[in-house]
Amino acid sequence: MRTQVAIIGAGPSGLLLGGLLSHAGIDNVIVEQRSGDYVLGRIRAGVLEQGTVELLDSIGVGARMHAEGLPHDGVELCFGGKRHRIPLFELTGKRVMVYGQTEVTRDLMQARADSGRTTVYEADAVSVHDFIDGQRPSVRYRKDGAVHTIECDFIAGCDGFHGVCRASVPADRITLHEKVYPFGWLGLLADVPPLSHELIYLNHERGFGLCSMRSRTRSRYYVQCSLDDKVEQWSDDAFWTELRARLPADAAANLVTGPSLEKSIAQLRSFVSEPMRFGRLLLAGDAAHIVPPTGAKGLNLAASDVAYLAQGLVGHYKGSATELEHYSERCLRRIWRAERFSWWMTSLMHNFPSNGSFDRKVQLAELDYLVHSEAASKAMAENYVGLPM
Ligand code: RFL
Ligand code: PHB
């Protein structure tokens, strides 16, 4: 098989890049190791920045998002038993869209199926070759017992944190920056009406909590948990009891509980690999960087990476190398600002095992300042709704 761009991974990065390239008339093939149903079963992000919404609109896949997604004008921060609203729209003129990553993925998959472009699901032993110095890179994979090769001009590594692309770069060409946090998030999805019409981020002595949603009838909640916890140890009852204990009394009284549809534990990590281009291999999304989910930035960063990448590739095929040459630099500037914001919000909202009473008091003082200073609220709001591309 021969194509212009071979995309590894059919998560949001790979599917969106495929959509942008197809829209610009650039041929592409996506190779994914899992099945489509498996990809759709991973419950992850819920908050889209306006830039991400506009990108989905630009390739004509935004209709269901606008019909079913929930535009939010504010978020709440809760600490010391009180709720405080950050009026995002009032402070920035921008809102965010609550629409699950699963739904974004489903819409992109549908558009891809309609376009007739090739997506290979359940590809085994995917490997990438001849990208550093060669002009003719290739991708190999095994499917139904046979080995297949894709010859291409470029390989886009959209295969997530555990993917094969970053791992195939010679160690002396890449620099990794990493911070692992000493706790995780236990998430629960349930068909119960959300506690409130906006998201609530909780800072509590017992640990962080988050009340989010997927629709007016489906809620997504998280509680900070220990890294040693196993999801099987957490019954639904234990989850609801813990969440209720972290909520202020008025909110706890409104909490509607029900059986979980899904429960999982996510580790929190900050990670950046530099650069993002290695000859004809270009990394995008979680393959190149991870943020802790506290700032709701992971999927949005993946979207801005692939927007820059699509621009670079379109430029290349029109005869201009400049945009592709600056791909890493353009992405990394935005990535580091999102890394900083995500690290800051994680530090502000969680109970760190090493924190003493002094650190705890400083955390509360910072929250107090944040919600009572317009300048501080605005700085948070600007980052939360997404810095300009
Ligand atoms: P993905 O989604 O991991 O997709 C990578 C795909 O590559 C495939 N793959 C391979 N394919 C072929 N060959 C191989 N060798 C392969 N190895 C892997 C995988 O099967 C997979 O299908 O990466 P991508 O596309 O870069 O997308 C990134 C986002 O998924 C991620 O950043 C977000 O989910 C992060 N995130 C959030 N981001 C937001 O913007 N807003 C949020 O509200 C938000 N909440 C979250 C989150 C992540 C969470 N977890 C689970 C860490 C909440 C949580 C709890
Ligand atoms: C979610 O709804 O899953 C979600 C929302 C906001 C975050 C993280 C996750 O910061």
Coordinates of C-alpha atoms and ligand atoms in Angstrom, one line a residue:
M1 CA 0.0 0.0 0.0
R2 CA 1.2 3.6 -0.7
T3 CA -0.1 6.8 0.9
Q4 CA 1.1 10.3 1.5
V5 CA 0.7 10.3 5.3
A6 CA 0.6 7.1 7.4
I7 CA -1.1 7.9 10.8
I8 CA -0.5 5.6 13.7
G9 CA -3.3 5.5 16.2
A10 CA -7.1 6.2 15.9
G11 CA -7.6 8.2 19.1
P12 CA -8.7 11.8 18.8
S13 CA -5.3 13.0 17.4
G14 CA -5.1 10.4 14.7
L15 CA -8.8 10.7 13.6
L16 CA -8.8 14.5 13.6
L17 CA -5.5 14.6 11.7
G18 CA -7.0 12.2 9.2
G19 CA -10.0 14.4 8.9
L20 CA -8.0 17.6 8.4
L21 CA -5.7 16.0 5.8
S22 CA -8.6 14.4 3.9
H23 CA -10.3 17.8 3.9
A24 CA -7.2 19.3 2.3
G25 CA -7.1 16.5 -0.3
I26 CA -4.0 14.8 1.2
D27 CA -4.2 11.0 1.1
N28 CA -3.8 9.2 4.5
V29 CA -4.2 5.8 6.1
I30 CA -4.8 5.2 9.8
V31 CA -3.3 2.1 11.5
E32 CA -4.8 1.3 15.0
Q33 CA -3.8 -1.6 17.2
R34 CA -7.3 -1.9 18.9
S35 CA -10.8 -2.4 17.6
G36 CA -13.1 0.6 17.0
D37 CA -15.3 -0.5 19.8
Y38 CA -12.4 -0.7 22.2
V39 CA -11.4 2.9 21.3
L40 CA -14.9 4.0 21.9
G41 CA -15.1 2.3 25.3
R42 CA -12.3 4.4 26.9
I43 CA -14.0 7.1 29.0
R44 CA -11.7 10.1 29.1
A45 CA -12.0 13.8 28.5
G46 CA -15.2 15.9 28.7
V47 CA -14.3 19.5 28.2
L48 CA -13.6 21.1 24.8
E49 CA -12.1 24.5 24.3
Q50 CA -13.6 26.8 21.7
G51 CA -10.6 26.3 19.4
T52 CA -11.2 22.5 19.4
V53 CA -14.9 23.1 18.7
E54 CA -14.0 25.4 15.8
L55 CA -11.5 22.8 14.4
L56 CA -14.2 20.1 14.4
D57 CA -16.6 22.5 12.7
S58 CA -14.0 23.3 10.1
I59 CA -14.1 19.7 8.7
G60 CA -17.9 19.4 9.1
V61 CA -18.1 17.1 12.1
G62 CA -19.6 19.5 14.6
A63 CA -23.3 19.0 14.1
R64 CA -24.1 16.5 16.8
M65 CA -21.7 18.3 19.2
H66 CA -23.7 21.5 18.8
A67 CA -27.0 19.7 19.1
E68 CA -26.1 17.5 22.2
G69 CA -23.1 19.2 23.8
L70 CA -23.5 21.6 26.7
P71 CA -21.9 25.0 26.4
H72 CA -20.6 26.2 29.8
D73 CA -20.1 29.8 30.8
G74 CA -18.4 29.1 34.2
V75 CA -16.9 26.6 36.6
E76 CA -17.1 26.4 40.4
L77 CA -14.2 26.0 42.8
C78 CA -15.1 24.7 46.2
F79 CA -12.9 24.9 49.3
G80 CA -13.4 25.5 53.0
G81 CA -17.0 24.2 52.6
K82 CA -18.0 27.1 50.3
R83 CA -18.6 27.2 46.5
H84 CA -17.2 30.0 44.4
R85 CA -18.0 30.6 40.7
I86 CA -15.4 31.6 38.1
P87 CA -17.4 33.3 35.3
L88 CA -15.4 32.2 32.4
F89 CA -17.5 33.9 29.7
E90 CA -17.7 37.2 31.6
L91 CA -13.9 37.2 32.1
T92 CA -12.8 36.0 28.7
G93 CA -15.6 36.3 26.2
K94 CA -15.2 32.5 25.6
R95 CA -17.0 29.4 26.8
V96 CA -16.2 25.7 26.9
M97 CA -18.2 22.8 25.5
V98 CA -18.9 19.8 27.6
Y99 CA -19.0 16.9 25.1
G100 CA -17.3 13.6 25.8
Q101 CA -14.2 12.4 24.1
T102 CA -16.1 9.2 23.2
E103 CA -18.6 11.3 21.3
V104 CA -16.0 13.3 19.5
T105 CA -14.3 10.0 18.5
R106 CA -17.6 8.5 17.4
D107 CA -18.3 11.6 15.1
L108 CA -14.8 11.5 13.6
M109 CA -15.0 7.7 13.0
Q110 CA -18.4 8.1 11.3
A111 CA -17.1 10.9 9.1
R112 CA -14.0 8.8 8.2
A113 CA -16.2 5.8 7.3
D114 CA -18.4 8.1 5.1
S115 CA -15.2 9.4 3.4
G116 CA -14.1 6.0 2.3
R117 CA -10.5 6.5 3.5
T118 CA -8.7 3.5 4.8
T119 CA -8.5 2.7 8.6
V120 CA -6.9 -0.5 9.6
Y121 CA -8.1 -1.6 13.0
E122 CA -6.7 -4.5 15.1
A123 CA -3.2 -4.1 13.5
D124 CA -0.6 -6.1 15.4
A125 CA 3.1 -5.6 15.7
V126 CA 3.0 -2.1 14.2
S127 CA 6.5 -0.8 13.5
V128 CA 7.9 2.4 11.8
H129 CA 11.0 2.5 9.6
D130 CA 13.5 4.8 7.7
F131 CA 12.1 8.1 9.0
I132 CA 15.2 9.7 10.4
D133 CA 17.4 10.2 7.3
G134 CA 15.4 8.5 4.5
Q135 CA 13.0 10.2 2.1
R136 CA 10.8 7.0 1.9
P137 CA 9.6 6.0 5.4
S138 CA 7.4 3.0 5.9
V139 CA 5.1 1.3 8.4
R140 CA 4.7 -2.4 8.9
Y141 CA 2.0 -4.3 10.7
R142 CA 0.5 -7.8 10.9
K143 CA -3.1 -8.4 10.3
D144 CA -4.9 -11.8 10.1
G145 CA -1.6 -13.5 10.0
A146 CA -0.1 -11.6 7.1
V147 CA 2.6 -8.8 7.2
H148 CA 1.7 -5.6 5.4
T149 CA 3.8 -2.6 4.5
I150 CA 2.7 1.0 3.9
E151 CA 5.1 3.2 1.9
C152 CA 4.6 6.9 2.7
D153 CA 6.0 10.4 2.7
F154 CA 5.5 11.0 6.4
I155 CA 4.5 9.1 9.5
A156 CA 2.3 10.8 12.1
G157 CA 2.8 9.3 15.6
C158 CA -0.7 9.7 17.1
D159 CA -0.4 6.5 19.2
G160 CA -0.6 7.9 22.7
F161 CA 1.7 7.7 25.7
H162 CA 2.4 4.0 25.4
G163 CA 2.7 4.0 21.6
V164 CA 5.5 2.6 19.3
C165 CA 6.4 5.9 17.5
R166 CA 8.1 7.8 20.3
A167 CA 9.7 4.5 21.5
S168 CA 11.3 4.1 18.0
V169 CA 13.2 7.3 18.1
P170 CA 17.0 6.8 18.9
A171 CA 17.5 7.8 22.6
D172 CA 20.2 10.4 21.8
R173 CA 17.7 12.4 19.6
I174 CA 15.1 13.0 22.2
T175 CA 14.8 14.7 25.6
L176 CA 12.1 13.7 28.1
H177 CA 10.8 15.8 31.0
E178 CA 8.5 14.1 33.5
K179 CA 6.8 14.5 36.8
V180 CA 4.6 11.8 38.3
Y181 CA 2.1 12.8 41.0
P182 CA 1.7 10.7 44.2
F183 CA -2.0 10.0 43.8
G184 CA -4.6 9.0 41.1
W185 CA -8.1 9.8 40.1
L186 CA -10.9 7.3 40.6
G187 CA -13.6 8.1 38.0
L188 CA -17.2 6.9 38.0
L189 CA -19.8 7.3 35.2
A190 CA -23.5 6.9 36.0
D191 CA -26.9 7.7 34.4
V192 CA -27.9 10.2 37.1
P193 CA -28.6 13.9 36.6
P194 CA -25.5 16.0 37.3
L195 CA -25.2 17.6 40.7
S196 CA -25.1 21.1 39.3
H197 CA -25.3 22.6 35.7
E198 CA -21.6 23.6 35.8
L199 CA -18.5 21.6 36.8
I200 CA -17.4 21.7 40.4
Y201 CA -13.7 21.3 41.3
L202 CA -13.3 20.4 45.0
N203 CA -10.3 21.0 47.3
H204 CA -10.9 19.1 50.6
E205 CA -8.7 17.7 53.4
R206 CA -9.8 14.2 52.3
G207 CA -8.6 14.9 48.8
F208 CA -9.6 16.4 45.4
G209 CA -13.0 15.8 43.9
L210 CA -14.6 16.7 40.6
C211 CA -18.3 16.8 39.6
S212 CA -18.5 16.7 35.8
M213 CA -21.1 15.4 33.3
R214 CA -21.6 14.0 29.8
S215 CA -25.3 15.2 29.4
R216 CA -28.3 16.3 31.4
T217 CA -28.8 12.7 32.5
R218 CA -25.3 11.3 32.7
S219 CA -22.7 12.3 35.3
R220 CA -19.0 11.9 35.5
Y221 CA -17.4 12.2 39.0
Y222 CA -13.9 11.8 40.2
V223 CA -12.2 11.5 43.6
Q224 CA -8.5 11.7 44.4
C225 CA -7.3 8.2 45.5
S226 CA -4.1 6.5 46.5
L227 CA -1.8 5.0 43.9
D228 CA -2.1 1.7 45.7
D229 CA -5.9 1.6 45.3
K230 CA -7.4 -1.0 43.0
V231 CA -10.6 -0.2 41.3
E232 CA -12.1 -3.6 42.5
Q233 CA -11.7 -2.3 46.1
W234 CA -14.0 0.6 45.4
S235 CA -17.7 -0.4 45.5
D236 CA -20.1 2.1 44.1
D237 CA -21.4 2.8 47.6
A238 CA -17.8 3.5 48.8
F239 CA -17.3 5.9 45.9
W240 CA -20.6 7.8 46.6
T241 CA -19.8 8.0 50.3
E242 CA -16.4 9.4 49.7
L243 CA -17.6 12.0 47.2
R244 CA -20.4 13.1 49.5
A245 CA -17.9 13.5 52.3
R246 CA -15.8 16.0 50.1
L247 CA -18.9 18.1 49.1
P248 CA -20.3 21.0 51.1
A249 CA -23.6 20.2 52.8
D250 CA -25.9 22.0 50.3
A251 CA -24.3 20.2 47.3
A252 CA -24.2 16.8 49.1
A253 CA -27.9 17.1 49.7
N254 CA -28.5 17.4 45.9
L255 CA -26.2 14.4 44.9
V256 CA -28.2 11.8 43.1
T257 CA -26.5 8.4 43.1
G258 CA -27.0 5.3 41.0
P259 CA -25.2 2.2 39.7
S260 CA -21.9 2.9 37.9
L261 CA -21.7 2.3 34.1
E262 CA -17.9 2.5 34.3
K263 CA -15.2 3.0 37.0
S264 CA -11.5 3.4 36.5
I265 CA -8.3 4.7 38.1
A266 CA -6.0 7.1 36.2
Q267 CA -2.5 8.0 37.2
L268 CA -1.6 11.6 37.1
R269 CA 1.5 12.6 35.1
S270 CA 3.1 15.6 33.5
F271 CA 5.4 14.7 30.6
V272 CA 6.9 16.4 27.5
S273 CA 9.2 14.9 24.9
E274 CA 11.3 17.3 22.8
P275 CA 11.4 17.8 19.9
M276 CA 8.3 16.5 18.2
R277 CA 9.7 16.0 14.7
F278 CA 12.4 13.4 13.8
G279 CA 13.0 13.6 10.1
R280 CA 9.8 12.3 8.5
L281 CA 8.2 11.1 11.8
L282 CA 6.0 13.7 13.6
L283 CA 4.6 13.1 17.0
A284 CA 1.2 14.6 18.1
G285 CA -1.1 14.4 21.2
D286 CA -0.4 12.0 24.1
A287 CA 2.5 10.4 22.1
A288 CA 4.4 13.6 22.7
H289 CA 3.1 15.0 26.0
I290 CA 0.8 14.2 29.0
V291 CA -0.9 16.6 31.3
P292 CA -2.7 15.7 34.6
P293 CA -6.4 16.0 33.8
T294 CA -7.1 18.7 36.3
G295 CA -6.9 21.5 33.7
A296 CA -8.9 19.6 31.1
K297 CA -6.1 20.2 28.5
G298 CA -5.0 16.8 27.1
L299 CA -7.5 16.4 24.3
N300 CA -7.4 20.1 23.5
L301 CA -3.6 20.0 23.2
A302 CA -3.9 17.0 20.9
A303 CA -6.3 19.1 18.7
S304 CA -3.9 22.1 18.5
D305 CA -0.9 19.8 17.7
V306 CA -2.8 18.2 14.8
A307 CA -4.0 21.6 13.5
Y308 CA -0.3 22.7 13.3
L309 CA 0.7 19.4 11.8
A310 CA -2.0 19.6 9.1
Q311 CA -1.0 23.1 8.3
G312 CA 2.7 22.0 8.0
L313 CA 1.8 19.1 5.7
V314 CA -0.5 21.2 3.5
G315 CA 2.4 23.7 3.2
H316 CA 4.8 20.9 2.3
Y317 CA 2.6 19.6 -0.5
K318 CA 2.1 23.2 -1.8
G319 CA 5.9 23.6 -1.9
S320 CA 6.7 25.4 1.3
A321 CA 8.8 23.8 4.0
T322 CA 8.6 26.6 6.6
E323 CA 5.6 25.5 8.6
L324 CA 6.7 21.9 8.9
E325 CA 10.1 23.1 9.9
H326 CA 8.6 25.1 12.8
Y327 CA 6.2 22.3 13.8
S328 CA 7.9 21.3 17.1
E329 CA 8.6 24.9 18.1
R330 CA 5.0 26.1 17.5
C331 CA 3.5 23.2 19.3
L332 CA 5.9 23.2 22.3
R333 CA 5.3 26.8 23.1
R334 CA 1.6 26.1 23.6
I335 CA 2.2 22.7 25.2
W336 CA 4.5 24.2 27.9
R337 CA 1.9 26.8 28.8
A338 CA -0.7 24.1 29.1
E339 CA 1.7 22.0 31.1
R340 CA 2.3 24.9 33.5
F341 CA -1.4 25.5 34.0
S342 CA -2.2 21.8 34.5
W343 CA 0.6 21.4 37.0
W344 CA -0.5 24.6 38.8
M345 CA -4.2 23.5 39.0
T346 CA -3.1 20.1 40.2
S347 CA -0.9 21.5 42.9
L348 CA -3.6 23.9 44.0
M349 CA -6.5 21.4 44.2
H350 CA -5.0 18.1 45.6
N351 CA -4.0 16.8 48.9
F352 CA -0.3 15.9 48.6
P353 CA 0.9 13.3 51.1
S354 CA 4.0 15.3 51.8
N355 CA 2.2 18.6 52.5
G356 CA 2.3 19.8 56.1
S357 CA 0.0 22.4 57.7
F358 CA 2.0 25.3 56.2
D359 CA 1.5 24.0 52.6
R360 CA -2.2 23.4 53.3
K361 CA -2.7 27.0 54.6
V362 CA -0.8 28.4 51.5
Q363 CA -3.1 26.4 49.2
L364 CA -6.2 27.8 50.9
A365 CA -4.8 31.4 50.8
E366 CA -4.1 31.0 47.1
L367 CA -7.7 29.7 46.5
D368 CA -9.0 32.7 48.5
Y369 CA -7.0 35.1 46.4
L370 CA -8.0 33.3 43.2
V371 CA -11.7 33.6 43.7
H372 CA -11.6 37.2 45.2
S373 CA -9.2 38.9 42.8
E374 CA -10.5 39.6 39.4
A375 CA -7.0 39.6 38.0
A376 CA -6.3 36.1 39.4
S377 CA -9.7 34.8 38.3
K378 CA -9.1 36.1 34.8
A379 CA -5.7 34.5 34.6
M380 CA -7.2 31.1 35.5
A381 CA -10.2 31.6 33.2
E382 CA -7.9 32.6 30.2
N383 CA -6.0 29.3 30.6
Y384 CA -9.1 27.2 31.3
V385 CA -10.9 28.3 28.2
G386 CA -7.7 27.8 26.2
L387 CA -4.9 30.2 25.1
P388 CA -5.1 31.3 21.5
M389 CA -3.4 29.1 18.9
Ligands
RFL1 P1 -5.0 8.3 22.7 O1 -6.4 8.7 23.0 O2 -4.3 7.6 23.8 O3 -5.0 7.5 21.4 C1 -3.9 6.8 20.9 C2 -4.3 5.7 20.0 O4 -3.2 5.0 19.5 C3 -3.4 3.6 19.7 N1 -2.1 2.9 19.7 C4 -1.5 2.3 18.7 N2 -2.0 2.1 17.4 C5 -1.2 1.3 16.6 N3 0.0 0.8 17.0 C6 0.5 1.0 18.2 N4 1.7 0.5 18.6 C7 -0.3 1.8 19.1 N5 -0.1 2.1 20.4 C8 -1.2 2.8 20.8 C9 -4.2 3.4 20.9 O5 -4.9 2.2 21.0 C10 -5.2 4.6 20.8 O6 -6.3 4.3 20.1 O7 -4.1 9.6 22.4 P2 -4.5 10.9 21.5 O8 -5.3 10.6 20.3 O9 -3.3 11.7 21.5 O10 -5.6 11.7 22.5 C11 -5.2 12.2 23.7 C12 -6.4 12.2 24.7 O11 -7.0 10.9 24.7 C13 -6.0 12.7 26.1 O12 -5.1 13.7 26.1 C14 -7.3 13.1 26.9 O13 -8.1 12.0 27.1 C15 -6.8 13.7 28.3 N6 -7.9 14.0 29.2 C16 -8.6 15.2 29.0 N7 -8.3 16.1 28.0 C17 -9.1 17.2 27.8 O14 -8.7 18.0 26.9 N8 -10.1 17.5 28.6 C18 -10.5 16.7 29.6 O15 -11.6 17.0 30.3 C19 -9.8 15.5 29.9 N9 -10.1 14.7 30.9 C20 -8.3 13.2 30.2 C21 -9.4 13.5 31.0 C22 -7.6 12.0 30.4 C23 -8.0 11.1 31.5 N10 -7.3 9.9 31.7 C24 -7.9 8.6 31.6 C25 -5.9 10.0 31.7 C26 -9.8 12.7 32.1 C27 -9.1 11.5 32.3 C28 -9.5 10.7 33.5
PHB2 C1 -14.4 15.0 32.6 O1 -15.6 15.3 32.5 O2 -14.1 13.8 32.4 C2 -13.4 15.9 33.0 C3 -13.8 17.3 33.1 C4 -12.8 18.2 33.6 C5 -11.6 17.8 33.9 C6 -11.2 16.5 33.7 C7 -12.1 15.5 33.3 O3 -10.7 18.7 34.3

